[in-house]
Amino acid sequence: MVERLYTFEPVGVVRSCFAEKFAIPRQPRLAPAARGVVELLPPYDQPEALDGLEQASHLWLLFVFHAAPSGPDHLRVRPPRLGGNRRIGVFASRATHRPNPIGQSVVRLDAVAGGRLHVSGIDLLDGTPVLDIKPYVPYADLVADAHYGLAEAAPRLLSVRWQGEALEAARIHGQRLGEPVLELIEQCLAQDPKPAYQRPAPDREYGVRLWDLNVRWHYPDAGQICVLAVSKV
Ligand code: SAM
């Protein structure tokens, strides 16, 4: 007999550079400049709970896809990484829409300070509830000969260039925020956030919010992104 009901309480919440889902990399570590803080909730914000964690360079975060649309359970999903039109079994994917909306990401642990974990290389929306935190243990977790036939390598990157004052604006806002904003924008846009099936005309503009910034870009040519503007929201 399988127990069917389990209840979990978050141990923390993610404060992230990603204010919306659009343009979040599809996996962790694709944008090393994507930073955030895991704010632990009482009683897990106490030093006892974190004792020894600073010995780990990377963490597993287990979290809730709290902003994933709920709907009927499907046995098959269409991962954006496969172009959005190929369907595969839900358990063959890392899609957000799944029977239990639980995600897991390996992130870099940059610092532990006062009940807060400073992390980078994240693929997490601001406000993501964290269910558990575990150290990444290379001898057990690193599988040198592992493969995944549906996506063997990281996505091909687009080249990102900057128009007019956008680059300087990114630098200035980066200094204000104390964050690598320029790198964050380049790393996230190089992943090509738009759905794979879209073939936008050069005059079509896209935008996203990163930190408190509105970032706007367009696709002057296939395979190229040009950042048009970076301004405070
Ligand atoms: N690395 C995790 C995993 O494999 O379980 C997440 C992979 S999932 C494909 C990554 C996407 O989840 C991101 O691009 C973002 O759009 C979305 N996402 C991140 N945090 C979320 C949240 N709290 N709720 C819903 N969607 C989220």
PDB file of C-alpha atoms and ligand atoms in Angstrom:
ATOM      1  CA  MET A   1       0.000   0.000   0.000  1.00  0.00           C
ATOM      2  CA  VAL A   2       1.459   3.390  -1.036  1.00  0.00           C
ATOM      3  CA  GLU A   3       0.784   6.377   1.206  1.00  0.00           C
ATOM      4  CA  ARG A   4      -0.780   8.912  -1.157  1.00  0.00           C
ATOM      5  CA  LEU A   5      -0.572  12.195   0.676  1.00  0.00           C
ATOM      6  CA  TYR A   6       2.541  14.007   1.805  1.00  0.00           C
ATOM      7  CA  THR A   7       2.705  17.610   2.928  1.00  0.00           C
ATOM      8  CA  PHE A   8       5.864  19.669   2.616  1.00  0.00           C
ATOM      9  CA  GLU A   9       6.597  23.104   4.018  1.00  0.00           C
ATOM     10  CA  PRO A  10       9.147  25.330   2.255  1.00  0.00           C
ATOM     11  CA  VAL A  11      12.445  25.777   4.072  1.00  0.00           C
ATOM     12  CA  GLY A  12      13.166  28.983   2.166  1.00  0.00           C
ATOM     13  CA  VAL A  13      12.310  31.250  -0.713  1.00  0.00           C
ATOM     14  CA  VAL A  14      14.437  32.372  -3.667  1.00  0.00           C
ATOM     15  CA  ARG A  15      15.046  36.066  -4.314  1.00  0.00           C
ATOM     16  CA  SER A  16      16.158  36.030  -7.915  1.00  0.00           C
ATOM     17  CA  CYS A  17      17.263  38.280 -10.751  1.00  0.00           C
ATOM     18  CA  PHE A  18      14.385  36.772 -12.755  1.00  0.00           C
ATOM     19  CA  ALA A  19      11.187  38.725 -12.150  1.00  0.00           C
ATOM     20  CA  GLU A  20       9.316  36.778 -14.840  1.00  0.00           C
ATOM     21  CA  LYS A  21       9.618  33.346 -16.449  1.00  0.00           C
ATOM     22  CA  PHE A  22      10.483  34.610 -19.926  1.00  0.00           C
ATOM     23  CA  ALA A  23      14.253  34.574 -20.599  1.00  0.00           C
ATOM     24  CA  ILE A  24      15.119  32.383 -17.621  1.00  0.00           C
ATOM     25  CA  PRO A  25      17.647  29.835 -18.934  1.00  0.00           C
ATOM     26  CA  ARG A  26      16.091  26.406 -19.362  1.00  0.00           C
ATOM     27  CA  GLN A  27      18.573  24.802 -16.998  1.00  0.00           C
ATOM     28  CA  PRO A  28      20.923  25.996 -14.253  1.00  0.00           C
ATOM     29  CA  ARG A  29      24.555  26.982 -14.925  1.00  0.00           C
ATOM     30  CA  LEU A  30      23.812  28.225 -18.455  1.00  0.00           C
ATOM     31  CA  ALA A  31      24.000  31.815 -17.175  1.00  0.00           C
ATOM     32  CA  PRO A  32      26.649  32.001 -14.427  1.00  0.00           C
ATOM     33  CA  ALA A  33      25.811  35.707 -13.915  1.00  0.00           C
ATOM     34  CA  ALA A  34      22.246  34.810 -12.896  1.00  0.00           C
ATOM     35  CA  ARG A  35      22.363  35.397  -9.168  1.00  0.00           C
ATOM     36  CA  GLY A  36      19.982  35.178  -6.298  1.00  0.00           C
ATOM     37  CA  VAL A  37      19.602  34.553  -2.599  1.00  0.00           C
ATOM     38  CA  VAL A  38      17.880  31.684  -0.841  1.00  0.00           C
ATOM     39  CA  GLU A  39      16.310  33.268   2.216  1.00  0.00           C
ATOM     40  CA  LEU A  40      15.851  30.514   4.759  1.00  0.00           C
ATOM     41  CA  LEU A  41      12.718  30.526   6.850  1.00  0.00           C
ATOM     42  CA  PRO A  42      12.703  29.931  10.629  1.00  0.00           C
ATOM     43  CA  PRO A  43      13.951  27.692  12.111  1.00  0.00           C
ATOM     44  CA  TYR A  44      16.214  26.826   9.151  1.00  0.00           C
ATOM     45  CA  ASP A  45      17.770  30.297   9.136  1.00  0.00           C
ATOM     46  CA  GLN A  46      19.683  29.356  12.297  1.00  0.00           C
ATOM     47  CA  PRO A  47      23.440  28.737  12.046  1.00  0.00           C
ATOM     48  CA  GLU A  48      22.981  25.118  13.221  1.00  0.00           C
ATOM     49  CA  ALA A  49      21.029  24.205  10.082  1.00  0.00           C
ATOM     50  CA  LEU A  50      23.745  25.631   7.825  1.00  0.00           C
ATOM     51  CA  ASP A  51      26.790  24.452   9.750  1.00  0.00           C
ATOM     52  CA  GLY A  52      29.231  22.871   7.268  1.00  0.00           C
ATOM     53  CA  LEU A  53      27.344  23.966   4.151  1.00  0.00           C
ATOM     54  CA  GLU A  54      30.068  26.499   3.332  1.00  0.00           C
ATOM     55  CA  GLN A  55      32.277  23.489   2.528  1.00  0.00           C
ATOM     56  CA  ALA A  56      30.227  22.864  -0.606  1.00  0.00           C
ATOM     57  CA  SER A  57      30.918  24.762  -3.832  1.00  0.00           C
ATOM     58  CA  HIS A  58      27.549  23.757  -5.303  1.00  0.00           C
ATOM     59  CA  LEU A  59      24.100  22.848  -4.015  1.00  0.00           C
ATOM     60  CA  TRP A  60      21.101  20.900  -5.125  1.00  0.00           C
ATOM     61  CA  LEU A  61      18.002  23.018  -4.679  1.00  0.00           C
ATOM     62  CA  LEU A  62      14.696  21.164  -4.643  1.00  0.00           C
ATOM     63  CA  PHE A  63      11.888  23.598  -5.247  1.00  0.00           C
ATOM     64  CA  VAL A  64       8.278  24.108  -6.278  1.00  0.00           C
ATOM     65  CA  PHE A  65       7.375  25.347  -9.762  1.00  0.00           C
ATOM     66  CA  HIS A  66       4.943  27.664  -8.017  1.00  0.00           C
ATOM     67  CA  ALA A  67       4.190  29.679 -11.163  1.00  0.00           C
ATOM     68  CA  ALA A  68       3.648  26.735 -13.482  1.00  0.00           C
ATOM     69  CA  PRO A  69       0.113  26.667 -14.835  1.00  0.00           C
ATOM     70  CA  SER A  70      -1.892  23.932 -13.190  1.00  0.00           C
ATOM     71  CA  GLY A  71      -4.085  21.850 -15.392  1.00  0.00           C
ATOM     72  CA  PRO A  72      -4.926  18.303 -16.238  1.00  0.00           C
ATOM     73  CA  ASP A  73      -2.016  15.915 -15.910  1.00  0.00           C
ATOM     74  CA  HIS A  74      -0.589  14.956 -19.254  1.00  0.00           C
ATOM     75  CA  LEU A  75       1.571  11.926 -19.776  1.00  0.00           C
ATOM     76  CA  ARG A  76       3.357  13.685 -22.594  1.00  0.00           C
ATOM     77  CA  VAL A  77       4.849  17.197 -22.728  1.00  0.00           C
ATOM     78  CA  ARG A  78       6.359  19.420 -25.427  1.00  0.00           C
ATOM     79  CA  PRO A  79       9.663  20.718 -24.074  1.00  0.00           C
ATOM     80  CA  PRO A  80      10.682  24.121 -25.514  1.00  0.00           C
ATOM     81  CA  ARG A  81      14.198  22.743 -25.951  1.00  0.00           C
ATOM     82  CA  LEU A  82      12.872  20.339 -28.606  1.00  0.00           C
ATOM     83  CA  GLY A  83      11.230  23.180 -30.521  1.00  0.00           C
ATOM     84  CA  GLY A  84       7.877  23.035 -28.733  1.00  0.00           C
ATOM     85  CA  ASN A  85       6.220  20.658 -31.184  1.00  0.00           C
ATOM     86  CA  ARG A  86       7.748  17.296 -30.305  1.00  0.00           C
ATOM     87  CA  ARG A  87       6.002  15.395 -27.521  1.00  0.00           C
ATOM     88  CA  ILE A  88       7.855  13.144 -25.106  1.00  0.00           C
ATOM     89  CA  GLY A  89       6.924  11.392 -21.886  1.00  0.00           C
ATOM     90  CA  VAL A  90       6.706  13.700 -18.904  1.00  0.00           C
ATOM     91  CA  PHE A  91       9.309  11.654 -17.053  1.00  0.00           C
ATOM     92  CA  ALA A  92      11.701  11.934 -20.003  1.00  0.00           C
ATOM     93  CA  SER A  93      11.628  15.721 -19.620  1.00  0.00           C
ATOM     94  CA  ARG A  94      12.480  18.427 -17.119  1.00  0.00           C
ATOM     95  CA  ALA A  95       9.340  20.376 -18.023  1.00  0.00           C
ATOM     96  CA  THR A  96       7.692  22.506 -15.347  1.00  0.00           C
ATOM     97  CA  HIS A  97       4.270  20.952 -15.929  1.00  0.00           C
ATOM     98  CA  ARG A  98       4.503  17.591 -14.183  1.00  0.00           C
ATOM     99  CA  PRO A  99       2.527  15.409 -11.764  1.00  0.00           C
ATOM    100  CA  ASN A 100       4.151  17.000  -8.731  1.00  0.00           C
ATOM    101  CA  PRO A 101       5.503  20.448  -9.654  1.00  0.00           C
ATOM    102  CA  ILE A 102       8.939  19.829  -8.155  1.00  0.00           C
ATOM    103  CA  GLY A 103      12.142  21.061  -9.780  1.00  0.00           C
ATOM    104  CA  GLN A 104      15.780  20.502  -8.985  1.00  0.00           C
ATOM    105  CA  SER A 105      18.785  22.612  -9.908  1.00  0.00           C
ATOM    106  CA  VAL A 106      22.488  22.459  -9.184  1.00  0.00           C
ATOM    107  CA  VAL A 107      23.633  25.997  -8.394  1.00  0.00           C
ATOM    108  CA  ARG A 108      26.888  27.565  -7.279  1.00  0.00           C
ATOM    109  CA  LEU A 109      27.077  28.526  -3.597  1.00  0.00           C
ATOM    110  CA  ASP A 110      28.864  31.871  -3.482  1.00  0.00           C
ATOM    111  CA  ALA A 111      28.392  32.693   0.206  1.00  0.00           C
ATOM    112  CA  VAL A 112      26.514  31.762   3.351  1.00  0.00           C
ATOM    113  CA  ALA A 113      25.601  34.792   5.422  1.00  0.00           C
ATOM    114  CA  GLY A 114      23.055  35.256   8.184  1.00  0.00           C
ATOM    115  CA  GLY A 115      20.492  32.663   7.176  1.00  0.00           C
ATOM    116  CA  ARG A 116      20.881  33.520   3.492  1.00  0.00           C
ATOM    117  CA  LEU A 117      22.563  31.522   0.759  1.00  0.00           C
ATOM    118  CA  HIS A 118      23.989  33.576  -2.090  1.00  0.00           C
ATOM    119  CA  VAL A 119      23.784  31.437  -5.213  1.00  0.00           C
ATOM    120  CA  SER A 120      24.521  31.851  -8.917  1.00  0.00           C
ATOM    121  CA  GLY A 121      23.901  30.066 -12.185  1.00  0.00           C
ATOM    122  CA  ILE A 122      20.237  29.838 -11.214  1.00  0.00           C
ATOM    123  CA  ASP A 123      17.228  29.062 -13.419  1.00  0.00           C
ATOM    124  CA  LEU A 124      14.672  30.110 -10.779  1.00  0.00           C
ATOM    125  CA  LEU A 125      11.910  32.653 -10.761  1.00  0.00           C
ATOM    126  CA  ASP A 126      11.798  35.243  -7.984  1.00  0.00           C
ATOM    127  CA  GLY A 127       9.666  33.909  -5.125  1.00  0.00           C
ATOM    128  CA  THR A 128      10.317  30.225  -5.831  1.00  0.00           C
ATOM    129  CA  PRO A 129       9.652  28.173  -2.675  1.00  0.00           C
ATOM    130  CA  VAL A 130      12.551  25.898  -1.734  1.00  0.00           C
ATOM    131  CA  LEU A 131      11.692  22.479  -0.293  1.00  0.00           C
ATOM    132  CA  ASP A 132      15.175  21.232   0.471  1.00  0.00           C
ATOM    133  CA  ILE A 133      18.855  22.013   0.043  1.00  0.00           C
ATOM    134  CA  LYS A 134      21.615  19.436  -0.280  1.00  0.00           C
ATOM    135  CA  PRO A 135      25.309  19.691  -1.045  1.00  0.00           C
ATOM    136  CA  TYR A 136      26.389  18.622  -4.521  1.00  0.00           C
ATOM    137  CA  VAL A 137      28.783  15.742  -3.910  1.00  0.00           C
ATOM    138  CA  PRO A 138      30.995  15.289  -6.987  1.00  0.00           C
ATOM    139  CA  TYR A 139      32.110  11.709  -6.350  1.00  0.00           C
ATOM    140  CA  ALA A 140      28.473  10.606  -6.224  1.00  0.00           C
ATOM    141  CA  ASP A 141      26.687  13.137  -8.474  1.00  0.00           C
ATOM    142  CA  LEU A 142      29.151  13.632 -11.327  1.00  0.00           C
ATOM    143  CA  VAL A 143      28.547  10.951 -13.947  1.00  0.00           C
ATOM    144  CA  ALA A 144      31.356  11.334 -16.467  1.00  0.00           C
ATOM    145  CA  ASP A 145      29.880   8.989 -19.106  1.00  0.00           C
ATOM    146  CA  ALA A 146      26.238  10.044 -18.690  1.00  0.00           C
ATOM    147  CA  HIS A 147      24.245  10.946 -21.774  1.00  0.00           C
ATOM    148  CA  TYR A 148      20.770  12.208 -22.656  1.00  0.00           C
ATOM    149  CA  GLY A 149      19.951  11.482 -26.256  1.00  0.00           C
ATOM    150  CA  LEU A 150      17.177  14.097 -26.487  1.00  0.00           C
ATOM    151  CA  ALA A 151      19.574  16.975 -25.759  1.00  0.00           C
ATOM    152  CA  GLU A 152      23.226  15.968 -25.679  1.00  0.00           C
ATOM    153  CA  ALA A 153      24.703  19.465 -25.454  1.00  0.00           C
ATOM    154  CA  ALA A 154      23.837  22.917 -24.193  1.00  0.00           C
ATOM    155  CA  PRO A 155      21.778  24.973 -26.670  1.00  0.00           C
ATOM    156  CA  ARG A 156      23.670  26.750 -29.445  1.00  0.00           C
ATOM    157  CA  LEU A 157      24.243  30.359 -28.468  1.00  0.00           C
ATOM    158  CA  LEU A 158      23.147  33.403 -30.446  1.00  0.00           C
ATOM    159  CA  SER A 159      25.548  36.281 -30.792  1.00  0.00           C
ATOM    160  CA  VAL A 160      24.475  39.314 -28.784  1.00  0.00           C
ATOM    161  CA  ARG A 161      25.400  42.864 -29.721  1.00  0.00           C
ATOM    162  CA  TRP A 162      24.414  46.200 -28.278  1.00  0.00           C
ATOM    163  CA  GLN A 163      22.850  49.246 -29.832  1.00  0.00           C
ATOM    164  CA  GLY A 164      23.680  52.849 -28.976  1.00  0.00           C
ATOM    165  CA  GLU A 165      23.523  53.613 -25.272  1.00  0.00           C
ATOM    166  CA  ALA A 166      22.185  50.247 -24.150  1.00  0.00           C
ATOM    167  CA  LEU A 167      25.641  48.914 -23.265  1.00  0.00           C
ATOM    168  CA  GLU A 168      26.536  51.946 -21.141  1.00  0.00           C
ATOM    169  CA  ALA A 169      23.109  51.815 -19.461  1.00  0.00           C
ATOM    170  CA  ALA A 170      23.722  48.148 -18.557  1.00  0.00           C
ATOM    171  CA  ARG A 171      27.101  49.083 -17.051  1.00  0.00           C
ATOM    172  CA  ILE A 172      25.641  51.936 -15.014  1.00  0.00           C
ATOM    173  CA  HIS A 173      22.732  49.845 -13.705  1.00  0.00           C
ATOM    174  CA  GLY A 174      25.143  47.003 -12.943  1.00  0.00           C
ATOM    175  CA  GLN A 175      27.154  49.344 -10.728  1.00  0.00           C
ATOM    176  CA  ARG A 176      24.013  50.627  -9.037  1.00  0.00           C
ATOM    177  CA  LEU A 177      22.766  47.105  -8.306  1.00  0.00           C
ATOM    178  CA  GLY A 178      26.205  45.637  -7.532  1.00  0.00           C
ATOM    179  CA  GLU A 179      25.374  42.895 -10.048  1.00  0.00           C
ATOM    180  CA  PRO A 180      26.963  41.652 -13.293  1.00  0.00           C
ATOM    181  CA  VAL A 181      24.050  43.014 -15.325  1.00  0.00           C
ATOM    182  CA  LEU A 182      25.858  43.177 -18.654  1.00  0.00           C
ATOM    183  CA  GLU A 183      26.940  39.533 -18.428  1.00  0.00           C
ATOM    184  CA  LEU A 184      23.487  38.507 -17.197  1.00  0.00           C
ATOM    185  CA  ILE A 185      21.801  40.081 -20.220  1.00  0.00           C
ATOM    186  CA  GLU A 186      24.297  38.617 -22.686  1.00  0.00           C
ATOM    187  CA  GLN A 187      24.185  35.132 -21.155  1.00  0.00           C
ATOM    188  CA  CYS A 188      20.381  34.994 -20.976  1.00  0.00           C
ATOM    189  CA  LEU A 189      19.692  36.439 -24.419  1.00  0.00           C
ATOM    190  CA  ALA A 190      22.347  34.229 -26.047  1.00  0.00           C
ATOM    191  CA  GLN A 191      20.128  31.271 -25.063  1.00  0.00           C
ATOM    192  CA  ASP A 192      17.407  32.780 -27.301  1.00  0.00           C
ATOM    193  CA  PRO A 193      14.403  33.197 -24.982  1.00  0.00           C
ATOM    194  CA  LYS A 194      11.754  33.351 -27.707  1.00  0.00           C
ATOM    195  CA  PRO A 195       9.853  30.198 -28.637  1.00  0.00           C
ATOM    196  CA  ALA A 196      11.830  28.207 -31.209  1.00  0.00           C
ATOM    197  CA  TYR A 197       9.014  28.284 -33.780  1.00  0.00           C
ATOM    198  CA  GLN A 198       8.919  32.110 -33.973  1.00  0.00           C
ATOM    199  CA  ARG A 199      10.656  33.780 -36.909  1.00  0.00           C
ATOM    200  CA  PRO A 200      10.373  37.444 -35.872  1.00  0.00           C
ATOM    201  CA  ALA A 201      10.659  40.304 -38.323  1.00  0.00           C
ATOM    202  CA  PRO A 202      13.589  42.641 -37.559  1.00  0.00           C
ATOM    203  CA  ASP A 203      11.222  45.363 -36.329  1.00  0.00           C
ATOM    204  CA  ARG A 204       9.583  43.122 -33.734  1.00  0.00           C
ATOM    205  CA  GLU A 205      10.758  44.014 -30.231  1.00  0.00           C
ATOM    206  CA  TYR A 206      10.965  41.687 -27.241  1.00  0.00           C
ATOM    207  CA  GLY A 207      11.363  42.656 -23.615  1.00  0.00           C
ATOM    208  CA  VAL A 208      11.958  41.152 -20.212  1.00  0.00           C
ATOM    209  CA  ARG A 209      12.440  42.278 -16.635  1.00  0.00           C
ATOM    210  CA  LEU A 210      15.746  41.367 -14.976  1.00  0.00           C
ATOM    211  CA  TRP A 211      16.209  42.711 -11.436  1.00  0.00           C
ATOM    212  CA  ASP A 212      14.443  46.104 -11.645  1.00  0.00           C
ATOM    213  CA  LEU A 213      15.407  46.592 -15.283  1.00  0.00           C
ATOM    214  CA  ASN A 214      13.427  46.501 -18.462  1.00  0.00           C
ATOM    215  CA  VAL A 215      15.618  44.970 -21.193  1.00  0.00           C
ATOM    216  CA  ARG A 216      14.524  45.308 -24.815  1.00  0.00           C
ATOM    217  CA  TRP A 217      15.971  43.583 -27.875  1.00  0.00           C
ATOM    218  CA  HIS A 218      15.243  42.496 -31.425  1.00  0.00           C
ATOM    219  CA  TYR A 219      16.499  39.971 -33.968  1.00  0.00           C
ATOM    220  CA  PRO A 220      18.141  41.912 -36.821  1.00  0.00           C
ATOM    221  CA  ASP A 221      19.125  38.623 -38.510  1.00  0.00           C
ATOM    222  CA  ALA A 222      18.622  34.947 -37.808  1.00  0.00           C
ATOM    223  CA  GLY A 223      21.087  33.868 -35.131  1.00  0.00           C
ATOM    224  CA  GLN A 224      21.654  37.413 -33.880  1.00  0.00           C
ATOM    225  CA  ILE A 225      20.250  39.498 -31.069  1.00  0.00           C
ATOM    226  CA  CYS A 226      20.688  43.232 -30.660  1.00  0.00           C
ATOM    227  CA  VAL A 227      19.990  44.795 -27.256  1.00  0.00           C
ATOM    228  CA  LEU A 228      18.083  48.019 -27.869  1.00  0.00           C
ATOM    229  CA  ALA A 229      17.628  49.485 -24.397  1.00  0.00           C
ATOM    230  CA  VAL A 230      18.152  48.858 -20.699  1.00  0.00           C
ATOM    231  CA  SER A 231      16.144  51.058 -18.371  1.00  0.00           C
ATOM    232  CA  LYS A 232      14.815  51.038 -14.838  1.00  0.00           C
ATOM    233  CA  VAL A 233      11.249  49.732 -14.622  1.00  0.00           C
TER     234      VAL A 233
HETATM  235  N1  SAM B   1      16.455  22.784 -13.428  1.00  0.00           N
HETATM  236  C1  SAM B   1      15.073  22.585 -13.094  1.00  0.00           C
HETATM  237  C2  SAM B   1      14.665  21.136 -13.286  1.00  0.00           C
HETATM  238  O1  SAM B   1      15.245  20.479 -14.148  1.00  0.00           O
HETATM  239  O2  SAM B   1      13.785  20.688 -12.569  1.00  0.00           O
HETATM  240  C3  SAM B   1      14.171  23.508 -13.859  1.00  0.00           C
HETATM  241  C4  SAM B   1      14.071  23.208 -15.314  1.00  0.00           C
HETATM  242  S1  SAM B   1      12.719  24.077 -16.035  1.00  0.00           S
HETATM  243  C5  SAM B   1      12.781  23.487 -17.701  1.00  0.00           C
HETATM  244  C6  SAM B   1      13.413  25.696 -16.131  1.00  0.00           C
HETATM  245  C7  SAM B   1      12.342  26.708 -16.418  1.00  0.00           C
HETATM  246  O3  SAM B   1      11.435  26.716 -15.340  1.00  0.00           O
HETATM  247  C8  SAM B   1      12.865  28.117 -16.490  1.00  0.00           C
HETATM  248  O4  SAM B   1      13.279  28.441 -17.794  1.00  0.00           O
HETATM  249  C9  SAM B   1      11.656  28.957 -16.062  1.00  0.00           C
HETATM  250  O5  SAM B   1      10.921  29.389 -17.176  1.00  0.00           O
HETATM  251  C10 SAM B   1      10.810  27.987 -15.256  1.00  0.00           C
HETATM  252  N2  SAM B   1      10.726  28.312 -13.845  1.00  0.00           N
HETATM  253  C11 SAM B   1      11.716  28.635 -13.003  1.00  0.00           C
HETATM  254  N3  SAM B   1      11.237  28.833 -11.763  1.00  0.00           N
HETATM  255  C12 SAM B   1       9.895  28.600 -11.826  1.00  0.00           C
HETATM  256  C13 SAM B   1       8.842  28.629 -10.878  1.00  0.00           C
HETATM  257  N4  SAM B   1       9.062  28.933  -9.602  1.00  0.00           N
HETATM  258  N5  SAM B   1       7.585  28.357 -11.308  1.00  0.00           N
HETATM  259  C14 SAM B   1       7.343  28.046 -12.600  1.00  0.00           C
HETATM  260  N6  SAM B   1       8.303  28.010 -13.546  1.00  0.00           N
HETATM  261  C15 SAM B   1       9.566  28.274 -13.169  1.00  0.00           C
END
